PDB file of C-alpha atoms in Angstrom:
ATOM      1  CA  MET A   1     118.258  84.926 111.475  1.00  0.00           C
ATOM      2  CA  ASN A   2     115.351  87.360 111.412  1.00  0.00           C
ATOM      3  CA  LYS A   3     112.199  86.490 109.537  1.00  0.00           C
ATOM      4  CA  ILE A   4     111.893  87.799 105.993  1.00  0.00           C
ATOM      5  CA  PRO A   5     109.749  90.990 106.052  1.00  0.00           C
ATOM      6  CA  VAL A   6     107.218  89.585 103.577  1.00  0.00           C
ATOM      7  CA  SER A   7     103.585  88.569 104.028  1.00  0.00           C
ATOM      8  CA  VAL A   8     102.654  85.449 102.066  1.00  0.00           C
ATOM      9  CA  LEU A   9      99.067  85.107 100.844  1.00  0.00           C
ATOM     10  CA  VAL A  10      98.159  81.518  99.919  1.00  0.00           C
ATOM     11  CA  GLN A  11      94.806  81.052  98.209  1.00  0.00           C
ATOM     12  CA  THR A  12      93.133  77.693  98.764  1.00  0.00           C
ATOM     13  CA  LYS A  13      90.026  75.646  98.196  1.00  0.00           C
ATOM     14  CA  ASN A  14      90.088  71.955  99.147  1.00  0.00           C
ATOM     15  CA  GLU A  15      93.882  71.695  99.019  1.00  0.00           C
ATOM     16  CA  GLU A  16      94.584  69.252 101.856  1.00  0.00           C
ATOM     17  CA  GLY A  17      96.734  67.112  99.541  1.00  0.00           C
ATOM     18  CA  GLY A  18      99.317  69.821  98.933  1.00  0.00           C
ATOM     19  CA  ILE A  19      98.936  72.553 101.554  1.00  0.00           C
ATOM     20  CA  ASN A  20     101.491  71.099 103.984  1.00  0.00           C
ATOM     21  CA  LYS A  21     104.240  71.043 101.338  1.00  0.00           C
ATOM     22  CA  CYS A  22     103.498  74.646 100.447  1.00  0.00           C
ATOM     23  CA  LEU A  23     103.490  75.908 104.032  1.00  0.00           C
ATOM     24  CA  ALA A  24     106.624  73.959 104.971  1.00  0.00           C
ATOM     25  CA  ALA A  25     108.556  76.064 102.443  1.00  0.00           C
ATOM     26  CA  LEU A  26     107.341  79.339 103.997  1.00  0.00           C
ATOM     27  CA  THR A  27     108.725  79.096 107.526  1.00  0.00           C
ATOM     28  CA  ASP A  28     111.325  81.832 106.939  1.00  0.00           C
ATOM     29  CA  PHE A  29     108.678  84.449 106.104  1.00  0.00           C
ATOM     30  CA  ASP A  30     107.359  86.848 108.727  1.00  0.00           C
ATOM     31  CA  GLU A  31     103.665  86.245 108.030  1.00  0.00           C
ATOM     32  CA  VAL A  32     101.705  83.496 106.253  1.00  0.00           C
ATOM     33  CA  ILE A  33      97.998  83.995 105.606  1.00  0.00           C
ATOM     34  CA  VAL A  34      95.851  81.303 103.990  1.00  0.00           C
ATOM     35  CA  VAL A  35      92.820  82.780 102.223  1.00  0.00           C
ATOM     36  CA  ASP A  36      90.455  79.825 102.051  1.00  0.00           C
ATOM     37  CA  SER A  37      87.254  79.543 100.022  1.00  0.00           C
ATOM     38  CA  ASN A  38      84.999  77.487 102.277  1.00  0.00           C
ATOM     39  CA  SER A  39      86.988  74.266 101.933  1.00  0.00           C
ATOM     40  CA  THR A  40      85.068  71.110 102.801  1.00  0.00           C
ATOM     41  CA  ASP A  41      88.225  69.101 103.487  1.00  0.00           C
ATOM     42  CA  ARG A  42      90.944  69.667 106.137  1.00  0.00           C
ATOM     43  CA  THR A  43      92.713  72.531 104.339  1.00  0.00           C
ATOM     44  CA  ALA A  44      91.908  75.200 106.941  1.00  0.00           C
ATOM     45  CA  GLU A  45      92.655  72.850 109.841  1.00  0.00           C
ATOM     46  CA  LEU A  46      96.031  71.830 108.421  1.00  0.00           C
ATOM     47  CA  ALA A  47      96.928  75.470 107.748  1.00  0.00           C
ATOM     48  CA  LYS A  48      96.180  76.443 111.338  1.00  0.00           C
ATOM     49  CA  GLU A  49      98.202  73.496 112.633  1.00  0.00           C
ATOM     50  CA  ALA A  50     101.145  74.719 110.541  1.00  0.00           C
ATOM     51  CA  GLY A  51     100.941  78.148 112.199  1.00  0.00           C
ATOM     52  CA  ALA A  52      99.298  80.091 109.381  1.00  0.00           C
ATOM     53  CA  THR A  53      96.521  82.621 109.867  1.00  0.00           C
ATOM     54  CA  VAL A  54      93.360  81.481 108.049  1.00  0.00           C
ATOM     55  CA  ILE A  55      90.881  83.944 106.559  1.00  0.00           C
ATOM     56  CA  ASN A  56      87.734  82.751 104.839  1.00  0.00           C
ATOM     57  CA  PHE A  57      86.647  84.159 101.484  1.00  0.00           C
ATOM     58  CA  THR A  58      83.144  83.819 100.046  1.00  0.00           C
ATOM     59  CA  TRP A  59      82.800  85.192  96.540  1.00  0.00           C
ATOM     60  CA  ASP A  60      79.659  87.174  95.735  1.00  0.00           C
ATOM     61  CA  GLY A  61      79.914  86.590  91.990  1.00  0.00           C
ATOM     62  CA  LYS A  62      81.090  90.134  91.291  1.00  0.00           C
ATOM     63  CA  PHE A  63      84.321  92.067  90.983  1.00  0.00           C
ATOM     64  CA  PRO A  64      86.648  91.976  92.820  1.00  0.00           C
ATOM     65  CA  GLN A  65      87.560  88.337  92.456  1.00  0.00           C
ATOM     66  CA  LYS A  66      89.774  86.576  94.938  1.00  0.00           C
ATOM     67  CA  LYS A  67      93.223  88.001  94.178  1.00  0.00           C
ATOM     68  CA  GLN A  68      92.132  91.629  94.011  1.00  0.00           C
ATOM     69  CA  TRP A  69      89.960  91.090  97.103  1.00  0.00           C
ATOM     70  CA  GLN A  70      93.103  90.012  98.977  1.00  0.00           C
ATOM     71  CA  LEU A  71      94.934  93.153  97.898  1.00  0.00           C
ATOM     72  CA  GLU A  72      92.022  95.305  99.064  1.00  0.00           C
ATOM     73  CA  GLN A  73      90.766  93.532 102.177  1.00  0.00           C
ATOM     74  CA  VAL A  74      93.459  91.403 103.830  1.00  0.00           C
ATOM     75  CA  GLU A  75      95.517  93.333 106.373  1.00  0.00           C
ATOM     76  CA  THR A  76      99.213  92.438 106.428  1.00  0.00           C
ATOM     77  CA  ARG A  77     102.210  93.410 108.537  1.00  0.00           C
ATOM     78  CA  ASN A  78     104.548  93.944 105.593  1.00  0.00           C
ATOM     79  CA  GLN A  79     104.650  96.048 102.444  1.00  0.00           C
ATOM     80  CA  TRP A  80     105.911  93.172 100.279  1.00  0.00           C
ATOM     81  CA  LEU A  81     103.426  90.406  99.416  1.00  0.00           C
ATOM     82  CA  LEU A  82     104.104  86.974  97.935  1.00  0.00           C
ATOM     83  CA  MET A  83     100.875  85.648  96.381  1.00  0.00           C
ATOM     84  CA  LEU A  84     100.772  81.874  95.906  1.00  0.00           C
ATOM     85  CA  ASP A  85      98.460  79.053  94.987  1.00  0.00           C
ATOM     86  CA  ALA A  86      98.545  76.039  97.286  1.00  0.00           C
ATOM     87  CA  ASP A  87     100.484  74.005  94.702  1.00  0.00           C
ATOM     88  CA  GLU A  88     103.292  76.584  94.575  1.00  0.00           C
ATOM     89  CA  TYR A  89     106.259  77.260  96.846  1.00  0.00           C
ATOM     90  CA  PRO A  90     109.598  79.098  96.591  1.00  0.00           C
ATOM     91  CA  THR A  91     112.881  77.284  96.180  1.00  0.00           C
ATOM     92  CA  PRO A  92     115.442  78.032  98.915  1.00  0.00           C
ATOM     93  CA  GLU A  93     117.284  80.192  96.385  1.00  0.00           C
ATOM     94  CA  LEU A  94     114.140  82.211  95.655  1.00  0.00           C
ATOM     95  CA  THR A  95     113.469  82.622  99.380  1.00  0.00           C
ATOM     96  CA  GLN A  96     116.879  84.225  99.822  1.00  0.00           C
ATOM     97  CA  GLU A  97     116.476  86.387  96.724  1.00  0.00           C
ATOM     98  CA  LEU A  98     113.123  87.680  98.002  1.00  0.00           C
ATOM     99  CA  ARG A  99     114.745  88.465 101.360  1.00  0.00           C
ATOM    100  CA  ALA A 100     117.381  90.581  99.619  1.00  0.00           C
ATOM    101  CA  ILE A 101     114.729  92.464  97.666  1.00  0.00           C
ATOM    102  CA  ALA A 102     112.474  93.092 100.669  1.00  0.00           C
ATOM    103  CA  GLU A 103     115.354  94.224 102.893  1.00  0.00           C
ATOM    104  CA  ASP A 104     116.897  96.563 100.307  1.00  0.00           C
ATOM    105  CA  PRO A 105     116.176 100.171 101.406  1.00  0.00           C
ATOM    106  CA  GLU A 106     117.072 101.410  97.900  1.00  0.00           C
ATOM    107  CA  GLN A 107     114.568  99.138  96.168  1.00  0.00           C
ATOM    108  CA  THR A 108     112.640 101.044  93.485  1.00  0.00           C
ATOM    109  CA  ARG A 109     110.720  98.228  91.797  1.00  0.00           C
ATOM    110  CA  VAL A 110     107.098  97.654  92.796  1.00  0.00           C
ATOM    111  CA  ALA A 111     106.681  94.090  91.499  1.00  0.00           C
ATOM    112  CA  TYR A 112     108.705  91.062  90.449  1.00  0.00           C
ATOM    113  CA  ASP A 113     107.971  88.364  87.906  1.00  0.00           C
ATOM    114  CA  LEU A 114     108.907  84.891  89.135  1.00  0.00           C
ATOM    115  CA  PRO A 115     109.935  82.188  86.616  1.00  0.00           C
ATOM    116  CA  VAL A 116     108.193  78.921  87.408  1.00  0.00           C
ATOM    117  CA  ALA A 117     109.707  75.444  87.738  1.00  0.00           C
ATOM    118  CA  TYR A 118     106.775  73.415  86.442  1.00  0.00           C
ATOM    119  CA  HIS A 119     105.800  69.816  87.163  1.00  0.00           C
ATOM    120  CA  PHE A 120     103.759  67.988  84.542  1.00  0.00           C
ATOM    121  CA  ALA A 121     102.233  64.530  84.998  1.00  0.00           C
ATOM    122  CA  GLY A 122     104.302  64.008  88.135  1.00  0.00           C
ATOM    123  CA  THR A 123     107.660  64.997  86.635  1.00  0.00           C
ATOM    124  CA  GLY A 124     109.641  68.162  87.276  1.00  0.00           C
ATOM    125  CA  LEU A 125     110.644  69.962  84.077  1.00  0.00           C
ATOM    126  CA  ARG A 126     114.103  71.510  83.914  1.00  0.00           C
ATOM    127  CA  HIS A 127     113.946  72.656  80.299  1.00  0.00           C
ATOM    128  CA  GLY A 128     111.408  73.787  77.712  1.00  0.00           C
ATOM    129  CA  HIS A 129     108.904  76.626  78.021  1.00  0.00           C
ATOM    130  CA  ARG A 130     109.149  78.611  81.259  1.00  0.00           C
ATOM    131  CA  VAL A 131     106.021  80.284  82.648  1.00  0.00           C
ATOM    132  CA  VAL A 132     106.466  83.599  84.485  1.00  0.00           C
ATOM    133  CA  LYS A 133     104.093  84.831  87.206  1.00  0.00           C
ATOM    134  CA  ARG A 134     103.937  88.328  88.694  1.00  0.00           C
ATOM    135  CA  SER A 135     103.532  87.106  92.256  1.00  0.00           C
ATOM    136  CA  PHE A 136     105.826  89.333  94.352  1.00  0.00           C
ATOM    137  CA  LEU A 137     104.148  92.684  94.846  1.00  0.00           C
ATOM    138  CA  ARG A 138     104.682  95.863  96.819  1.00  0.00           C
ATOM    139  CA  ARG A 139     101.424  96.618  98.596  1.00  0.00           C
ATOM    140  CA  GLY A 140      99.465  99.581  97.264  1.00  0.00           C
ATOM    141  CA  HIS A 141     101.283  99.630  93.919  1.00  0.00           C
ATOM    142  CA  ASN A 142      99.574  96.765  92.041  1.00  0.00           C
ATOM    143  CA  ALA A 143      96.006  95.863  91.101  1.00  0.00           C
ATOM    144  CA  PHE A 144      94.060  93.351  89.030  1.00  0.00           C
ATOM    145  CA  ARG A 145      91.877  95.441  86.736  1.00  0.00           C
ATOM    146  CA  ASN A 146      88.206  94.698  86.214  1.00  0.00           C
ATOM    147  CA  ILE A 147      88.354  93.048  82.801  1.00  0.00           C
ATOM    148  CA  ASP A 148      84.892  92.050  81.559  1.00  0.00           C
ATOM    149  CA  LEU A 149      85.194  88.261  81.834  1.00  0.00           C
ATOM    150  CA  LEU A 150      82.840  87.332  84.663  1.00  0.00           C
ATOM    151  CA  HIS A 151      80.062  86.248  82.296  1.00  0.00           C
ATOM    152  CA  LEU A 152      82.184  83.588  80.588  1.00  0.00           C
ATOM    153  CA  PRO A 153      81.198  79.939  81.137  1.00  0.00           C
ATOM    154  CA  GLY A 154      83.161  78.349  83.958  1.00  0.00           C
ATOM    155  CA  MET A 155      84.617  81.632  85.204  1.00  0.00           C
ATOM    156  CA  GLY A 156      84.910  81.431  88.973  1.00  0.00           C
ATOM    157  CA  GLU A 157      86.198  83.305  91.974  1.00  0.00           C
ATOM    158  CA  VAL A 158      89.814  83.592  90.829  1.00  0.00           C
ATOM    159  CA  GLU A 159      90.927  85.981  88.098  1.00  0.00           C
ATOM    160  CA  ALA A 160      91.675  84.480  84.699  1.00  0.00           C
ATOM    161  CA  HIS A 161      95.291  84.218  83.626  1.00  0.00           C
ATOM    162  CA  TYR A 162      96.359  87.832  83.515  1.00  0.00           C
ATOM    163  CA  GLN A 163      98.887  89.731  85.579  1.00  0.00           C
ATOM    164  CA  PRO A 164      98.353  92.492  88.155  1.00  0.00           C
ATOM    165  CA  GLU A 165      99.162  95.927  86.788  1.00  0.00           C
ATOM    166  CA  PRO A 166     101.939  97.877  88.576  1.00  0.00           C
ATOM    167  CA  ASP A 167     102.313 101.638  88.896  1.00  0.00           C
ATOM    168  CA  GLY A 168     106.097 101.442  88.684  1.00  0.00           C
ATOM    169  CA  PRO A 169     109.034  99.380  87.383  1.00  0.00           C
ATOM    170  CA  VAL A 170     108.948  95.563  87.416  1.00  0.00           C
ATOM    171  CA  GLY A 171     111.886  93.208  87.942  1.00  0.00           C
ATOM    172  CA  ARG A 172     112.403  89.499  87.420  1.00  0.00           C
ATOM    173  CA  THR A 173     114.027  87.077  89.822  1.00  0.00           C
ATOM    174  CA  GLU A 174     116.788  84.679  88.884  1.00  0.00           C
ATOM    175  CA  ALA A 175     115.589  81.922  91.214  1.00  0.00           C
ATOM    176  CA  LEU A 176     112.474  79.844  90.615  1.00  0.00           C
ATOM    177  CA  LEU A 177     109.008  79.383  92.042  1.00  0.00           C
ATOM    178  CA  VAL A 178     107.980  75.719  92.074  1.00  0.00           C
ATOM    179  CA  HIS A 179     104.577  74.710  90.707  1.00  0.00           C
ATOM    180  CA  HIS A 180     103.830  71.122  91.767  1.00  0.00           C
ATOM    181  CA  ASP A 181     100.231  70.074  91.132  1.00  0.00           C
ATOM    182  CA  VAL A 182      99.487  66.768  92.901  1.00  0.00           C
ATOM    183  CA  ASP A 183      96.163  66.214  91.097  1.00  0.00           C
ATOM    184  CA  PRO A 184      95.922  63.593  88.312  1.00  0.00           C
ATOM    185  CA  VAL A 185      96.832  64.752  84.827  1.00  0.00           C
ATOM    186  CA  ARG A 186      93.205  64.551  83.645  1.00  0.00           C
ATOM    187  CA  THR A 187      92.467  67.632  85.771  1.00  0.00           C
ATOM    188  CA  TRP A 188      95.073  69.557  83.742  1.00  0.00           C
ATOM    189  CA  PHE A 189      93.137  68.770  80.575  1.00  0.00           C
ATOM    190  CA  ASP A 190      89.816  69.611  82.251  1.00  0.00           C
ATOM    191  CA  ARG A 191      91.137  73.033  83.267  1.00  0.00           C
ATOM    192  CA  HIS A 192      92.722  73.798  79.927  1.00  0.00           C
ATOM    193  CA  ASN A 193      89.574  72.857  78.043  1.00  0.00           C
ATOM    194  CA  ARG A 194      87.805  75.515  80.122  1.00  0.00           C
ATOM    195  CA  TYR A 195      90.669  77.981  79.696  1.00  0.00           C
ATOM    196  CA  SER A 196      90.511  77.558  75.912  1.00  0.00           C
ATOM    197  CA  ASP A 197      86.829  78.563  76.022  1.00  0.00           C
ATOM    198  CA  TRP A 198      87.829  81.813  77.710  1.00  0.00           C
ATOM    199  CA  GLU A 199      90.756  82.438  75.376  1.00  0.00           C
ATOM    200  CA  ALA A 200      88.606  81.865  72.285  1.00  0.00           C
ATOM    201  CA  TYR A 201      86.123  84.441  73.514  1.00  0.00           C
ATOM    202  CA  ILE A 202      88.905  86.916  74.265  1.00  0.00           C
ATOM    203  CA  ARG A 203      90.518  86.380  70.872  1.00  0.00           C
ATOM    204  CA  THR A 204      87.249  87.108  69.041  1.00  0.00           C
ATOM    205  CA  HIS A 205      86.446  90.281  71.019  1.00  0.00           C
ATOM    206  CA  PRO A 206      89.107  92.891  70.149  1.00  0.00           C
ATOM    207  CA  GLU A 207      88.369  95.310  72.997  1.00  0.00           C
ATOM    208  CA  THR A 208      88.578  92.564  75.622  1.00  0.00           C
ATOM    209  CA  ARG A 209      91.667  91.111  73.965  1.00  0.00           C
ATOM    210  CA  GLY A 210      93.380  94.499  74.114  1.00  0.00           C
ATOM    211  CA  SER A 211      92.624  94.854  77.828  1.00  0.00           C
ATOM    212  CA  VAL A 212      93.894  91.353  78.585  1.00  0.00           C
ATOM    213  CA  ARG A 213      97.052  91.909  76.498  1.00  0.00           C
ATOM    214  CA  GLU A 214      97.871  95.021  78.525  1.00  0.00           C
ATOM    215  CA  SER A 215      97.700  92.940  81.708  1.00  0.00           C
ATOM    216  CA  LYS A 216     100.083  90.240  80.463  1.00  0.00           C
ATOM    217  CA  SER A 217     103.814  90.049  80.991  1.00  0.00           C
ATOM    218  CA  SER A 218     106.078  91.201  78.151  1.00  0.00           C
ATOM    219  CA  GLN A 219     106.654  87.525  77.350  1.00  0.00           C
ATOM    220  CA  GLY A 220     102.894  86.948  77.154  1.00  0.00           C
ATOM    221  CA  ARG A 221     102.348  89.991  74.938  1.00  0.00           C
ATOM    222  CA  ARG A 222     105.000  88.837  72.489  1.00  0.00           C
ATOM    223  CA  PHE A 223     103.550  85.353  72.258  1.00  0.00           C
ATOM    224  CA  ASP A 224     100.033  86.727  71.784  1.00  0.00           C
ATOM    225  CA  ALA A 225     101.127  88.141  68.418  1.00  0.00           C
ATOM    226  CA  VAL A 226     102.743  84.922  67.118  1.00  0.00           C
ATOM    227  CA  PRO A 227     100.989  83.166  64.190  1.00  0.00           C
ATOM    228  CA  LEU A 228     100.667  79.355  63.931  1.00  0.00           C
ATOM    229  CA  LYS A 229     100.894  79.074  67.718  1.00  0.00           C
ATOM    230  CA  PRO A 230     100.533  75.266  68.048  1.00  0.00           C
ATOM    231  CA  LEU A 231     103.476  74.551  65.749  1.00  0.00           C
ATOM    232  CA  VAL A 232     105.559  77.519  66.890  1.00  0.00           C
ATOM    233  CA  PHE A 233     105.070  76.663  70.558  1.00  0.00           C
ATOM    234  CA  PHE A 234     106.025  73.008  70.099  1.00  0.00           C
ATOM    235  CA  LEU A 235     109.212  73.915  68.218  1.00  0.00           C
ATOM    236  CA  TYR A 236     110.036  76.644  70.739  1.00  0.00           C
ATOM    237  CA  SER A 237     109.485  74.507  73.836  1.00  0.00           C
ATOM    238  CA  TYR A 238     110.693  71.112  72.675  1.00  0.00           C
ATOM    239  CA  VAL A 239     113.511  72.098  70.304  1.00  0.00           C
ATOM    240  CA  LEU A 240     114.727  75.663  70.893  1.00  0.00           C
ATOM    241  CA  ARG A 241     114.275  75.520  74.679  1.00  0.00           C
ATOM    242  CA  ARG A 242     115.533  71.899  74.708  1.00  0.00           C
ATOM    243  CA  GLY A 243     112.450  70.331  76.225  1.00  0.00           C
ATOM    244  CA  PHE A 244     113.693  67.038  74.762  1.00  0.00           C
ATOM    245  CA  LEU A 245     116.239  66.917  77.579  1.00  0.00           C
ATOM    246  CA  ASP A 246     113.331  66.245  79.982  1.00  0.00           C
ATOM    247  CA  GLY A 247     112.612  62.993  78.145  1.00  0.00           C
ATOM    248  CA  ARG A 248     109.055  61.821  77.707  1.00  0.00           C
ATOM    249  CA  ALA A 249     107.728  64.427  80.154  1.00  0.00           C
ATOM    250  CA  GLY A 250     109.210  67.229  78.055  1.00  0.00           C
ATOM    251  CA  PHE A 251     107.562  65.855  74.917  1.00  0.00           C
ATOM    252  CA  ASP A 252     104.214  65.348  76.675  1.00  0.00           C
ATOM    253  CA  TYR A 253     104.208  68.899  78.057  1.00  0.00           C
ATOM    254  CA  ALA A 254     105.142  70.539  74.758  1.00  0.00           C
ATOM    255  CA  LEU A 255     102.508  68.503  72.907  1.00  0.00           C
ATOM    256  CA  ALA A 256      99.813  69.130  75.551  1.00  0.00           C
ATOM    257  CA  LEU A 257     100.261  72.896  75.450  1.00  0.00           C
ATOM    258  CA  SER A 258     100.478  72.889  71.652  1.00  0.00           C
ATOM    259  CA  THR A 259      97.119  71.091  71.625  1.00  0.00           C
ATOM    260  CA  TYR A 260      95.765  73.715  74.003  1.00  0.00           C
ATOM    261  CA  TYR A 261      96.693  76.491  71.559  1.00  0.00           C
ATOM    262  CA  TRP A 262      95.142  74.436  68.745  1.00  0.00           C
ATOM    263  CA  GLN A 263      91.911  74.258  70.782  1.00  0.00           C
ATOM    264  CA  ILE A 264      91.884  78.031  71.183  1.00  0.00           C
ATOM    265  CA  GLY A 265      92.300  78.525  67.448  1.00  0.00           C
ATOM    266  CA  LEU A 266      89.624  75.981  66.578  1.00  0.00           C
ATOM    267  CA  LYS A 267      87.102  77.451  69.017  1.00  0.00           C
ATOM    268  CA  SER A 268      87.929  80.986  67.864  1.00  0.00           C
ATOM    269  CA  ARG A 269      87.212  80.045  64.242  1.00  0.00           C
ATOM    270  CA  GLU A 270      83.927  78.472  65.307  1.00  0.00           C
ATOM    271  CA  LEU A 271      82.882  81.657  67.094  1.00  0.00           C
ATOM    272  CA  GLN A 272      83.789  83.750  64.077  1.00  0.00           C
ATOM    273  CA  ARG A 273      81.886  81.401  61.761  1.00  0.00           C
ATOM    274  CA  THR A 274      78.730  81.144  63.845  1.00  0.00           C
ATOM    275  CA  GLY A 275      78.708  84.645  65.297  1.00  0.00           C
ATOM    276  CA  ALA A 276      78.185  83.177  68.785  1.00  0.00           C
ATOM    277  CA  ASN A 277      79.018  85.371  71.766  1.00  0.00           C
ATOM    278  CA  GLY A 278      80.984  82.683  73.586  1.00  0.00           C
ATOM    279  CA  VAL A 279      78.559  82.360  76.487  1.00  0.00           C
ATOM    280  CA  GLY A 280      77.475  78.781  76.897  1.00  0.00           C
ATOM    281  CA  GLY A 281      78.499  77.898  73.363  1.00  0.00           C
ATOM    282  CA  THR A 282      82.167  76.998  73.533  1.00  0.00           C
ATOM    283  CA  GLY A 283      82.249  74.184  76.029  1.00  0.00           C
ATOM    284  CA  ARG A 284      82.340  71.196  73.688  1.00  0.00           C
ATOM    285  CA  GLY A 285      86.163  71.093  73.483  1.00  0.00           C
TER     286      GLY A 285
END
């Protein structure tokens, strides 16, 4: 069977623990490019051994950040791009669905949102809240806008959690993208403590919040307007979306993300009370 006419862009930095699993799921795609950020481990070496092209990226501290830089600077053979982190890979069903999309000469959509099969604390979740990522893009029809977030504490080379903006219609796949982080669970809490700093700043700056909301998926925009997020999210994920069927892992995930939304609210109230600008002042957790 012919290769799928899609170029996969995998962004990495010190990902030797998971890069092989990611690349092993991409053998049906026509082109795999690993965009590596000066890894000090064997990430680049392992990627080359697996047959991927490796391009190095050194961030200059300015816009564009890494994802938009890839859209602007990385040359690809195909018009359809699948943008992945090293801890993500398509299921076989998603691989075939992406083939059908890319090979359809009547295709009018310029981007697809991919629902994510998430692993938390080493366990795959089949139920509960489902994250959606806009990761399948038609080249030249999508861009990450320059939202004023670079000054936030802990902001790095990769765009914060907002979606690329399309210039045409967006679809959603039926099949799933797997997210399987092999790092210990403490790193999840470290990241989300930092993310809650960013979200608190965004929430207390209306103009920035409006720009970020425009760049979210429809699901993200709806949830942004929900009051009492910690309680609502727990009930939604664990009860309505039947996260309880995943056992202890489903409870842990629903509670962890509910606590994350509680952190955002608490830090937002602190910023409003103190009048701080969010730079260097929201890192206490």
